[in-house]
Short mmCIF file of C-alpha atoms and ligand atoms in Angstrom, two decimals:
data_model
loop_
_atom_site.label_atom_id
_atom_site.label_comp_id
_atom_site.label_asym_id
_atom_site.label_seq_id
_atom_site.Cartn_x
_atom_site.Cartn_y
_atom_site.Cartn_z
CA UNK A 111 -0.40 67.80 -18.08
CA UNK A 112 2.43 65.59 -19.79
CA UNK A 113 3.34 65.75 -23.44
CA UNK A 114 3.88 62.08 -26.06
CA UNK A 115 6.10 61.19 -28.35
CA UNK A 116 4.58 60.19 -31.55
CA UNK A 117 7.30 59.20 -33.68
CA UNK A 118 4.89 57.73 -37.26
CA UNK A 119 5.15 57.07 -41.05
CA UNK A 120 2.20 59.45 -43.40
CA UNK A 121 2.40 58.91 -46.41
CA UNK A 122 5.56 56.51 -46.16
CA UNK A 123 7.30 59.22 -44.89
CA UNK A 124 8.68 59.34 -41.16
CA UNK A 125 7.48 62.46 -38.32
CA UNK A 126 7.94 62.30 -35.33
CA UNK A 127 6.39 64.60 -33.40
CA UNK A 128 5.39 65.85 -29.85
CA UNK A 129 1.08 66.48 -28.75
CA UNK A 130 -0.59 66.41 -25.96
CA UNK A 131 -2.49 64.21 -24.69
CA UNK A 132 -5.74 65.28 -25.68
CA UNK A 133 -5.00 66.46 -29.36
CA UNK A 134 -7.10 64.69 -31.97
CA UNK A 135 -5.74 62.65 -34.37
CA UNK A 136 -7.43 65.03 -37.45
CA UNK A 137 -5.83 67.77 -35.60
CA UNK A 138 -2.44 66.33 -35.18
CA UNK A 139 -2.71 66.09 -38.88
CA UNK A 140 -3.54 69.18 -39.95
CA UNK A 141 -1.33 71.39 -37.92
CA UNK A 142 2.45 69.37 -36.60
CA UNK A 143 1.99 67.00 -39.38
CA UNK A 144 0.97 70.42 -42.16
CA UNK A 145 -0.96 68.44 -43.78
CA UNK A 146 -4.44 70.72 -44.51
CA UNK A 147 -5.90 67.60 -47.27
CA UNK A 148 -8.29 65.87 -44.42
CA UNK A 149 -11.04 68.23 -43.51
CA UNK A 150 -13.13 68.45 -40.09
CA UNK A 151 -16.54 68.65 -40.04
CA UNK A 152 -18.05 67.53 -37.05
CA UNK A 153 -15.71 65.85 -34.68
CA UNK A 154 -18.67 63.40 -33.21
CA UNK A 155 -18.51 61.25 -36.71
CA UNK A 156 -21.33 61.99 -38.38
CA UNK A 157 -19.61 63.38 -41.14
CA UNK A 158 -16.61 61.68 -42.28
CA UNK A 159 -14.60 64.52 -44.33
CA UNK A 160 -11.66 63.51 -41.51
CA UNK A 161 -11.27 59.53 -42.27
CA UNK A 162 -7.69 58.51 -42.91
CA UNK A 163 -6.23 55.02 -43.22
CA UNK A 164 -4.75 53.04 -40.32
CA UNK A 165 -2.04 50.58 -40.80
CA UNK A 166 -4.96 50.65 -43.44
CA UNK A 167 -7.97 50.44 -41.84
CA UNK A 168 -9.75 53.44 -42.54
CA UNK A 169 -10.99 55.72 -39.48
CA UNK A 170 -12.15 58.46 -37.76
CA UNK A 171 -9.34 61.30 -37.12
CA UNK A 172 -11.05 63.06 -35.03
CA UNK A 173 -12.28 60.23 -33.58
CA UNK A 174 -8.55 59.63 -32.81
CA UNK A 175 -6.56 60.57 -30.56
CA UNK A 176 -3.14 61.80 -31.66
CA UNK A 177 -0.67 59.03 -29.43
CA UNK A 178 -2.39 55.95 -30.61
CA UNK A 179 -1.16 56.77 -33.40
CA UNK A 180 1.90 56.40 -32.25
CA UNK A 181 4.52 53.88 -34.62
CA UNK A 182 1.28 52.85 -37.49
CA UNK A 183 0.83 54.27 -41.00
CA UNK A 184 -1.02 56.41 -41.83
CA UNK A 185 -2.55 56.82 -46.08
CA UNK A 186 -3.99 60.30 -45.69
CA UNK A 187 -5.33 61.98 -48.98
CA UNK A 188 -2.16 63.83 -50.27
CA UNK A 189 -0.98 60.02 -50.27
CA UNK A 190 -3.61 59.10 -53.95
CA UNK A 191 -1.79 60.32 -56.07
CA UNK A 192 1.49 60.00 -57.35
CA UNK A 193 3.94 62.37 -58.84
CA UNK A 194 1.37 63.74 -59.07
CA UNK A 195 -0.80 62.71 -60.78
CA UNK A 196 -4.06 61.72 -59.93
CA UNK A 197 -4.75 58.09 -59.23
CA UNK A 198 -7.86 56.61 -61.19
CA UNK A 199 -10.62 57.30 -58.52
CA UNK A 200 -9.82 60.85 -58.16
CA UNK A 201 -9.93 61.18 -61.85
CA UNK A 202 -13.26 59.35 -61.78
CA UNK A 203 -14.50 62.36 -59.49
CA UNK A 204 -12.77 65.18 -61.52
CA UNK A 205 -14.27 63.49 -64.57
CA UNK A 206 -17.88 62.96 -63.04
CA UNK A 207 -18.26 66.20 -61.22
CA UNK A 208 -17.97 64.46 -58.02
CA UNK A 209 -17.00 66.53 -56.18
CA UNK A 210 -18.73 70.58 -56.06
CA UNK A 211 -16.64 71.89 -53.00
CA UNK A 212 -14.47 70.44 -52.33
CA UNK A 213 -15.32 69.73 -48.85
CA UNK A 214 -16.35 65.87 -48.22
CA UNK A 215 -14.49 64.77 -50.41
CA UNK A 216 -11.26 63.75 -48.51
CA UNK A 217 -13.26 61.38 -46.35
CA UNK A 218 -15.55 59.88 -50.06
CA UNK A 219 -12.16 59.23 -51.08
CA UNK A 220 -10.28 57.50 -48.99
CA UNK A 221 -13.89 55.22 -48.14
CA UNK A 222 -14.58 54.82 -51.64
CA UNK A 223 -10.46 53.00 -51.31
CA UNK A 224 -10.80 51.20 -48.81
CA UNK A 225 -14.15 50.16 -50.80
CA UNK A 226 -11.81 49.66 -54.34
CA UNK A 227 -9.22 48.11 -52.54
CA UNK A 228 -11.70 44.81 -50.35
CA UNK A 229 -14.64 44.78 -53.67
CA UNK A 230 -13.00 45.61 -57.22
CA UNK A 231 -16.80 45.07 -58.09
CA UNK A 232 -18.77 46.97 -56.47
CA UNK A 233 -22.48 47.24 -57.00
CA UNK A 234 -24.49 50.70 -56.55
CA UNK A 235 -25.75 49.71 -53.49
CA UNK A 236 -22.25 48.28 -51.62
CA UNK A 237 -20.90 52.35 -53.13
CA UNK A 238 -23.42 53.78 -51.17
CA UNK A 239 -23.32 51.49 -47.88
CA UNK A 240 -19.56 52.39 -48.67
CA UNK A 241 -20.63 56.31 -48.42
CA UNK A 242 -23.63 56.12 -46.18
CA UNK A 243 -20.68 57.86 -44.00
CA UNK A 244 -20.45 60.94 -45.01
CA UNK A 245 -21.90 63.48 -45.73
CA UNK A 246 -21.85 66.09 -48.43
CA UNK A 247 -24.14 69.25 -48.89
CA UNK A 248 -23.25 69.30 -52.49
CA UNK A 249 -23.49 67.41 -55.26
CA UNK A 250 -26.78 65.35 -53.64
CA UNK A 251 -24.33 62.26 -53.82
CA UNK A 252 -25.68 60.57 -56.98
CA UNK A 253 -22.08 62.09 -59.36
CA UNK A 254 -20.28 59.93 -56.33
CA UNK A 255 -21.70 57.53 -56.53
CA UNK A 256 -20.91 57.70 -60.28
CA UNK A 257 -17.40 58.32 -60.05
CA UNK A 258 -16.88 55.42 -57.30
CA UNK A 259 -18.91 53.38 -60.34
CA UNK A 260 -16.35 54.46 -63.19
CA UNK A 261 -13.52 54.12 -61.58
CA UNK A 262 -14.16 50.78 -60.22
CA UNK A 263 -13.77 50.17 -64.56
CA UNK A 264 -10.92 52.56 -65.40
CA UNK A 265 -9.37 49.85 -62.78
CA UNK A 266 -11.16 46.60 -63.76
CA UNK A 267 -9.32 47.68 -67.25
CA UNK A 268 -5.96 48.42 -66.24
CA UNK A 269 -5.80 45.25 -64.48
CA UNK A 270 -6.52 43.39 -67.66
CA UNK A 271 -4.35 45.41 -69.87
CA UNK A 272 -1.68 44.58 -66.93
CA UNK B 160 -14.93 71.04 -29.55
CA UNK B 161 -11.90 70.11 -28.43
CA UNK B 162 -11.78 67.35 -25.63
CA UNK B 163 -10.38 68.36 -22.31
CA UNK B 164 -7.58 68.13 -20.81
CA UNK B 165 -7.09 64.02 -19.36
CA UNK B 166 -3.69 61.70 -18.94
CA UNK B 167 -3.09 58.65 -20.81
CA UNK B 168 -2.23 55.63 -20.30
CA UNK B 169 -2.19 52.08 -22.17
CA UNK B 170 -2.35 49.26 -21.14
CA UNK B 171 -1.50 45.73 -22.11
CA UNK B 172 -2.70 42.95 -20.48
CA UNK B 173 -6.41 43.10 -18.24
CA UNK B 174 -4.40 43.29 -15.58
CA UNK B 175 -2.33 45.85 -16.21
CA UNK B 176 -5.79 48.16 -17.22
CA UNK B 177 -7.52 47.51 -14.06
CA UNK B 178 -4.13 47.98 -12.14
CA UNK B 179 -3.79 51.69 -13.82
CA UNK B 180 -7.74 51.90 -13.55
CA UNK B 181 -6.42 51.58 -9.55
CA UNK B 182 -4.15 53.96 -9.68
CA UNK B 183 -5.65 56.58 -11.81
CA UNK B 184 -8.31 56.75 -9.29
CA UNK B 185 -12.81 56.59 -9.88
CA UNK B 186 -12.24 59.45 -12.38
CA UNK B 187 -10.70 57.36 -14.96
CA UNK B 188 -12.64 55.75 -16.96
CA UNK B 189 -11.69 53.10 -20.12
CA UNK B 190 -10.83 53.70 -24.48
CA UNK B 191 -11.83 50.84 -26.05
CA UNK B 192 -13.27 51.56 -29.57
CA UNK B 193 -13.92 55.89 -29.14
CA UNK B 194 -17.22 55.82 -31.33
CA UNK B 195 -18.94 56.75 -28.33
CA UNK B 196 -16.27 57.57 -25.92
CA UNK B 197 -14.35 60.42 -28.07
CA UNK B 198 -17.26 62.67 -29.53
CA UNK B 199 -18.22 62.60 -25.47
CA UNK B 200 -14.80 63.51 -24.47
CA UNK B 201 -14.83 66.37 -27.62
CA UNK B 202 -18.95 67.67 -26.80
CA UNK B 203 -17.62 67.97 -23.40
CA UNK B 204 -20.31 65.84 -21.69
CA UNK B 205 -17.81 63.78 -19.57
CA UNK B 206 -13.87 65.56 -18.24
CA UNK B 207 -12.64 61.35 -17.42
CA UNK B 208 -9.08 62.49 -15.32
CA UNK B 209 -7.28 59.12 -16.66
CA UNK B 210 -8.34 57.12 -20.60
CA UNK B 211 -6.86 53.89 -20.26
CA UNK B 212 -6.85 53.08 -23.29
CA UNK B 213 -7.29 48.69 -23.62
CA UNK B 214 -6.70 49.28 -27.66
CA UNK B 215 -3.72 47.11 -27.22
CA UNK B 216 -4.72 44.69 -24.82
CA UNK B 217 -4.42 42.65 -28.13
CA UNK B 218 -5.65 39.22 -25.27
CA UNK B 219 -9.41 40.15 -25.64
CA UNK B 220 -9.60 40.49 -28.93
CA UNK B 221 -11.01 36.29 -30.64
CA UNK B 222 -14.10 35.32 -31.43
CA UNK B 223 -14.12 30.96 -30.78
CA UNK B 224 -16.52 28.40 -29.99
CA UNK B 225 -16.76 27.18 -26.62
CA UNK B 226 -19.91 24.59 -24.13
CA UNK B 227 -22.05 25.99 -27.10
CA UNK B 228 -21.86 28.80 -26.46
CA UNK B 229 -19.45 31.72 -28.58
CA UNK B 230 -16.70 33.56 -26.25
CA UNK B 231 -16.45 36.74 -27.94
CA UNK B 232 -13.29 38.87 -26.53
CA UNK B 233 -14.59 42.37 -25.38
CA UNK B 234 -11.69 44.66 -28.43
CA UNK B 235 -13.13 42.51 -30.57
CA UNK B 236 -14.08 45.00 -33.20
CA UNK B 237 -17.51 45.10 -35.24
CA UNK B 238 -16.10 44.52 -37.97
CA UNK B 239 -13.91 41.45 -36.66
CA UNK B 240 -17.47 40.39 -35.96
CA UNK B 241 -19.14 41.84 -39.00
CA UNK B 242 -16.75 39.23 -41.48
CA UNK B 243 -16.72 36.46 -38.96
CA UNK B 244 -17.52 33.46 -41.00
CA UNK B 245 -18.50 31.57 -38.01
CA UNK B 246 -20.29 33.62 -35.94
CA UNK B 247 -22.42 33.44 -40.06
CA UNK B 248 -22.72 30.30 -39.64
CA UNK B 249 -23.56 29.41 -36.02
CA UNK B 250 -25.29 32.48 -35.17
CA UNK B 251 -26.39 34.87 -37.55
CA UNK B 252 -28.13 37.31 -36.18
CA UNK B 253 -25.03 38.14 -34.35
CA UNK B 254 -23.41 38.96 -38.37
CA UNK B 255 -27.42 40.81 -38.79
CA UNK B 256 -26.99 43.28 -35.91
CA UNK B 257 -24.13 44.04 -36.00
CA UNK B 258 -24.66 45.46 -40.09
CA UNK B 259 -26.87 48.00 -38.78
CA UNK B 260 -23.63 49.10 -37.15
CA UNK B 261 -22.92 52.59 -38.16
CA UNK B 262 -20.70 52.43 -42.07
CA UNK B 263 -17.88 50.97 -42.40
CA UNK B 264 -15.05 52.79 -40.24
CA UNK B 265 -17.13 52.90 -37.47
CA UNK B 266 -17.36 49.41 -36.72
CA UNK B 267 -13.79 49.86 -38.30
CA UNK B 268 -12.90 50.55 -34.87
CA UNK B 269 -16.15 49.84 -32.17
CA UNK B 270 -15.59 46.37 -29.38
CA UNK B 271 -18.01 45.18 -28.67
CA UNK B 272 -17.31 45.24 -25.36
CA UNK B 273 -17.73 48.86 -25.73
CA UNK B 274 -20.80 49.14 -27.67
CA UNK B 275 -22.17 46.99 -24.84
CA UNK B 276 -19.98 49.34 -21.93
CA UNK B 277 -22.49 52.22 -23.43
CA UNK B 278 -25.57 50.97 -22.92
CA UNK B 279 -27.14 53.49 -26.23
CA UNK B 280 -30.92 52.37 -25.44
CA UNK B 281 -30.95 52.38 -28.94
CA UNK B 282 -27.48 50.03 -29.47
CA UNK B 283 -28.21 46.69 -30.82
CA UNK B 284 -25.20 44.11 -29.30
CA UNK B 285 -27.06 45.07 -26.33
CA UNK B 286 -30.36 43.74 -27.67
CA UNK B 287 -28.42 40.51 -27.97
CA UNK B 288 -26.71 40.32 -24.98
CA UNK B 289 -30.54 40.16 -23.69
CA UNK B 290 -32.39 38.68 -26.18
CA UNK B 291 -29.65 35.53 -25.75
CA UNK B 292 -29.58 35.95 -21.68
CA UNK B 293 -25.27 35.41 -22.29
CA UNK B 294 -22.10 35.37 -20.14
CA UNK B 295 -20.49 38.43 -18.96
CA UNK B 296 -17.64 38.23 -17.80
CA UNK B 297 -15.98 40.91 -16.28
CA UNK B 298 -12.24 41.50 -13.95
CA UNK B 299 -11.99 43.69 -11.47
CA UNK B 300 -9.21 44.23 -8.80
CA UNK B 301 -10.66 41.23 -6.92
CA UNK B 302 -10.31 39.03 -9.64
CA UNK B 303 -12.83 37.78 -12.19
CA UNK B 304 -17.65 37.63 -12.15
CA UNK B 305 -19.75 36.52 -14.32
CA UNK B 306 -23.45 38.45 -14.27
CA UNK B 307 -26.27 38.59 -16.96
CA UNK B 308 -27.86 41.61 -18.35
CA UNK B 309 -31.32 41.88 -15.35
CA UNK B 310 -27.58 42.62 -13.67
CA UNK B 311 -25.57 44.82 -15.99
CA UNK B 312 -28.09 47.33 -17.48
CA UNK B 313 -29.20 48.99 -14.89
CA UNK B 314 -30.46 52.20 -17.14
CA UNK B 315 -29.85 55.03 -20.06
CA UNK B 316 -25.83 55.01 -21.03
CA UNK B 317 -25.79 52.93 -17.36
CA UNK B 318 -24.39 49.35 -16.29
CA UNK B 319 -23.42 47.85 -12.60
CA UNK B 320 -20.07 47.88 -13.89
CA UNK B 321 -18.00 49.16 -11.07
CA UNK B 322 -15.84 52.05 -11.17
CA UNK B 323 -11.95 49.78 -11.99
CA UNK B 324 -13.45 47.15 -13.89
CA UNK B 325 -13.23 46.00 -17.06
CA UNK B 326 -15.49 43.78 -19.46
CA UNK B 327 -13.63 41.18 -20.56
CA UNK B 328 -15.59 38.40 -22.47
CA UNK B 329 -19.19 38.44 -23.69
CA UNK B 330 -20.80 34.81 -24.29
CA UNK B 331 -23.57 33.84 -26.45
CA UNK B 332 -25.79 30.28 -26.29
CA UNK B 333 -25.71 29.03 -29.52
CA UNK B 334 -29.63 28.82 -31.03
CA UNK B 335 -30.66 25.50 -30.64
CA UNK B 336 -31.35 23.33 -34.56
CA UNK B 337 -34.99 24.32 -36.12
CA UNK B 338 -34.12 28.11 -35.33
CA UNK B 339 -35.16 30.85 -37.21
CA UNK B 340 -34.02 34.94 -36.46
CA UNK B 341 -33.87 37.98 -37.77
CA UNK B 342 -32.46 41.61 -36.47
CA UNK B 343 -35.36 44.58 -38.58
CA UNK B 344 -35.42 48.11 -37.28
CA UNK B 345 -36.80 51.31 -38.40
CA UNK B 346 -33.93 54.53 -38.63
CA UNK B 347 -33.84 57.80 -40.25
CA UNK B 348 -30.46 55.81 -42.72
CA UNK B 349 -29.16 53.13 -43.50
CA UNK B 350 -26.61 53.32 -40.49
CA UNK B 351 -28.13 55.64 -38.54
CA UNK B 352 -28.41 54.55 -34.24
CA UNK B 353 -32.28 52.75 -34.64
CA UNK B 354 -35.77 54.34 -33.51
CA UNK B 355 -37.11 51.13 -32.50
CA UNK B 356 -35.06 47.56 -34.24
CA UNK B 357 -36.76 44.38 -33.35
CA UNK B 358 -34.58 41.39 -32.51
CA UNK B 359 -36.06 37.51 -32.84
CA UNK B 360 -34.97 33.92 -32.86
CA UNK B 361 -37.81 30.91 -32.91
CA UNK B 362 -37.36 27.61 -32.33
CA UNK B 363 -39.56 25.00 -33.84
CA UNK B 364 -40.02 21.83 -33.62
CA UNK B 365 -40.56 19.35 -36.78
CA UNK B 366 -44.55 19.77 -36.37
CA UNK B 367 -44.15 24.23 -36.60
CA UNK B 368 -45.15 23.73 -33.59
CA UNK B 369 -42.92 26.82 -31.00
CA UNK B 370 -40.87 25.20 -29.25
CA UNK B 371 -39.19 28.77 -27.51
CA UNK B 372 -39.71 32.84 -29.02
CA UNK B 373 -37.14 34.83 -27.68
CA UNK B 374 -37.66 38.66 -28.14
CA UNK B 375 -35.49 41.58 -28.09
CA UNK B 376 -36.35 45.61 -29.05
CA UNK B 377 -34.33 48.99 -28.17
CA UNK B 378 -35.51 52.26 -28.24
CA UNK B 379 -38.57 52.16 -26.40
CA UNK B 380 -37.07 52.13 -22.46
CA UNK B 381 -33.35 52.57 -21.01
CA UNK B 382 -32.03 48.83 -22.07
CA UNK B 383 -33.10 46.10 -24.03
CA UNK B 384 -36.60 45.60 -24.27
CA UNK B 385 -37.59 41.03 -23.33
CA UNK B 386 -41.64 39.70 -22.60
CA UNK B 387 -41.68 37.22 -21.17
CA UNK B 388 -45.66 37.28 -21.56
CA UNK B 389 -45.70 37.96 -25.61
CA UNK B 390 -43.02 35.25 -25.13
CA UNK B 391 -45.09 32.39 -22.69
CA UNK B 392 -48.12 34.11 -25.10
CA UNK B 393 -45.63 31.92 -28.65
CA UNK B 394 -44.48 28.67 -26.62
CA UNK B 395 -46.10 25.30 -28.06
CA UNK B 396 -48.02 26.88 -30.62
CA UNK B 397 -48.01 26.78 -34.66
CA UNK B 398 -47.18 30.96 -35.09
CA UNK B 399 -49.98 32.18 -37.08
CA UNK B 400 -49.79 35.21 -38.55
CA UNK B 401 -52.96 36.38 -35.68
CA UNK B 402 -50.90 35.24 -32.69
CA UNK B 403 -48.04 37.13 -34.10
CA UNK B 404 -49.68 40.18 -33.95
CA UNK B 405 -50.76 39.10 -31.01
CA UNK B 406 -47.59 39.10 -29.49
CA UNK B 407 -47.05 42.96 -31.23
CA UNK B 408 -49.69 44.58 -29.27
CA UNK B 409 -49.23 43.18 -26.15
CA UNK B 410 -45.08 44.11 -26.27
CA UNK B 411 -46.82 47.63 -27.98
CA UNK B 412 -48.82 47.64 -24.49
CA UNK B 413 -45.72 47.15 -22.73
CA UNK B 414 -42.62 49.61 -22.96
CA UNK B 415 -42.49 53.12 -22.61
CA UNK B 416 -41.11 55.04 -25.06
CA UNK B 417 -39.25 58.62 -24.64
CA UNK B 418 -40.90 60.73 -27.30
CA UNK B 419 -38.00 63.18 -29.09
CA UNK B 420 -37.15 65.02 -31.42
CA UNK B 421 -37.20 62.28 -34.27
CA UNK B 422 -40.68 59.76 -32.70
CA UNK B 423 -43.20 60.31 -30.72
CA UNK B 424 -43.48 58.01 -28.03
CA UNK B 425 -46.85 57.42 -29.92
CA UNK B 426 -45.08 56.18 -32.85
CA UNK B 427 -42.07 54.73 -30.84
CA UNK B 428 -45.30 52.40 -29.55
CA UNK B 429 -47.02 51.77 -32.51
CA UNK B 430 -43.48 50.87 -34.03
CA UNK B 431 -42.73 48.45 -31.81
CA UNK B 432 -45.63 46.67 -33.16
CA UNK B 433 -44.82 46.60 -36.07
CA UNK B 434 -41.25 45.69 -35.42
CA UNK B 435 -42.63 43.16 -33.04
CA UNK B 436 -44.24 41.85 -35.98
CA UNK B 437 -41.55 41.66 -38.73
CA UNK B 438 -39.21 40.38 -36.83
CA UNK B 439 -40.57 37.25 -35.93
CA UNK B 440 -42.23 36.54 -39.88
CA UNK B 441 -38.84 37.54 -40.99
CA UNK B 442 -37.48 34.34 -38.30
CA UNK B 443 -39.78 31.97 -39.47
CA UNK B 444 -40.22 32.29 -43.04
CA UNK B 445 -35.65 31.51 -41.80
CA UNK B 446 -36.44 28.46 -40.44
CA UNK B 447 -38.15 26.83 -43.33
CA UNK B 448 -35.57 27.50 -45.16
CA UNK B 449 -36.57 30.64 -46.90
CA UNK B 450 -33.81 33.50 -46.23
C1 FAD C 615 -21.02 57.84 -36.69
C2 FAD C 615 -20.97 56.53 -35.89
C3 FAD C 615 -22.85 56.02 -36.00
C4 FAD C 615 -22.79 55.53 -34.73
N1 FAD C 615 -23.75 54.31 -35.26
C5 FAD C 615 -24.28 52.76 -33.98
C6 FAD C 615 -25.88 52.18 -34.39
O1 FAD C 615 -25.77 52.13 -35.53
N2 FAD C 615 -26.31 51.78 -33.26
C7 FAD C 615 -24.29 51.31 -32.63
O2 FAD C 615 -24.99 50.13 -31.25
N3 FAD C 615 -23.91 51.85 -32.58
C8 FAD C 615 -23.46 53.02 -33.36
N4 FAD C 615 -22.06 53.53 -32.77
C9 FAD C 615 -21.54 53.07 -31.77
C10 FAD C 615 -20.85 52.51 -32.28
O3 FAD C 615 -20.90 51.33 -32.29
C11 FAD C 615 -19.76 52.63 -31.28
O4 FAD C 615 -18.19 51.50 -31.29
C12 FAD C 615 -19.43 51.90 -30.15
O5 FAD C 615 -20.94 51.51 -28.96
C13 FAD C 615 -19.16 52.17 -28.78
O6 FAD C 615 -17.84 51.12 -28.74
P1 FAD C 615 -16.41 51.63 -28.78
O7 FAD C 615 -15.48 50.62 -28.66
O8 FAD C 615 -15.66 52.37 -29.86
O9 FAD C 615 -16.03 52.47 -26.99
P2 FAD C 615 -15.42 53.45 -26.04
O10 FAD C 615 -16.62 54.59 -26.82
O11 FAD C 615 -14.61 53.78 -26.52
O12 FAD C 615 -16.58 53.12 -24.88
C14 FAD C 615 -17.68 53.55 -24.83
C15 FAD C 615 -17.83 53.16 -23.37
O13 FAD C 615 -16.83 52.24 -22.63
C16 FAD C 615 -16.53 51.57 -21.94
N5 FAD C 615 -15.81 50.94 -22.06
C17 FAD C 615 -15.05 50.55 -23.11
N6 FAD C 615 -14.59 49.74 -22.93
C18 FAD C 615 -15.05 48.21 -22.13
C19 FAD C 615 -14.61 47.20 -21.28
N7 FAD C 615 -14.09 46.43 -21.60
N8 FAD C 615 -14.43 47.14 -19.78
C20 FAD C 615 -15.22 48.45 -19.22
N9 FAD C 615 -15.47 49.23 -20.32
C21 FAD C 615 -16.34 50.16 -20.94
C22 FAD C 615 -15.84 53.07 -21.75
O14 FAD C 615 -15.05 53.50 -20.74
C23 FAD C 615 -17.22 54.05 -22.06
O15 FAD C 615 -17.75 54.92 -21.20
C24 FAD C 615 -22.26 54.19 -33.70
C25 FAD C 615 -20.85 55.53 -33.33
C26 FAD C 615 -21.27 56.75 -34.35
C27 FAD C 615 -19.97 57.77 -34.57
S1 FES C 616 -14.81 65.55 -38.52
FE1 FES C 616 -15.20 63.45 -38.58
S2 FES C 616 -16.71 62.93 -39.06
FE2 FES C 616 -16.27 65.05 -39.40
S1 FES C 617 -18.69 68.63 -52.92
FE1 FES C 617 -19.33 70.49 -51.23
S2 FES C 617 -19.84 68.90 -49.41
FE2 FES C 617 -19.64 67.21 -51.96
#
């Protein structure tokens, strides 16, 4: 089987590697790039844990092949914290018990991030829809919803202060 | 699980996609959004020799109004359709159908052409192809051809697309003035595939008589169910609750749903009546200006 050269930007840094066509982007990120924040739960699009941004658009990395990401810019959960400081969204998860085991958290964070980039003031219903494709086996979702709503408030506060 | 081995080629134009398919032979498959194909690969339910990626075929990504029809390129993402002001204004039934599909990150990748070519019996877009008698344009080695749903959908997950063919465009005739629409469905959770769903479009004249009714149901047979008899019952009539209930009854007698662990045949049949009624009532309320 032929190998494909893949060169992409990951969280702002260049990365070059090689992969078989069948290598899933989720595995490429975890095994080749070595970033294990992106979690793999189901490998069929159902759990959302593997969600990353490709060129700013949230996608399931388990339903994308690494070769398809050649030339793109990818952001994973590791891109959210800056200089070791949690982002307001991550802080809100911390403060509102938005995670227990943490398995679903990277996907929840990316999907919430995608929502908040587009909608600065989401309703609870909009938050629930935004994470409707993400499974969590621990929290019962309630605290995740509270966390995202709290993050929206924090970001609004920061925007007003600026 | 992990996908089986395959060779990968990316096309930049439809012509190139067709010739790459020909070079690769009959076991090749097109890769569009991958939201149905990649899960099947990961479960090894399919083992294509080659995947021909059409994600860079930008000439298939457009939404245009043309001769009273809405022409949509096969690679147009579900999310693009959901957000299109043109679609919302001219054919809001398509917007409403899109909102039922999966979740944001699925719609970010999934394409209308992929959904229709995949032909899942519970998918929303095939229902609109059937409801509106949309024209489908298909490009192959010998040029292009146009077809409609009665020739296109064969059975569960099976269409009349031939090995080297690419679905390129879908053209939906726009609803006439005085029309109302609704897409309603029963799913276990929002974003899950529908157990039963019904799309309805009714066109009324100024006197409150139904000039045309179109219905398509999903989840109740191998591909979306259209009922000429139920539509004929409604045409030329005032749409009273009694008549709507009779049309729903008619449809529930026609459909032949398969039962599964989520819903039995009997339950789906009963729900086909309920959801036909709900769709018709909601469509009617929207003609009268309500929402
Ligand atoms: C978690 C989840 C939930 C979902 N929920 C829903 C839902 O509620 N409703 C719904 O309708 N769908 C749902 N989907 C499926 C989604 O809408 C898919 O995107 C869609 O069915 C297939 O489109 P695609 O572009 O991803 O096609 P792909 O997966 O790339 O391809 C599907 C099939 O079509 C063929 N194909 C693709 N494009 C063409 C073309 N232009 N010409 C010829 N053949 C082509 C491929 O070879 C393949 O056989 C869901 C998917 C997931 C993962
Ligand atoms: S691992 Fe990708 S959605 Fe579950
Ligand atoms: S915190 Fe454990 S799965 Fe969500």
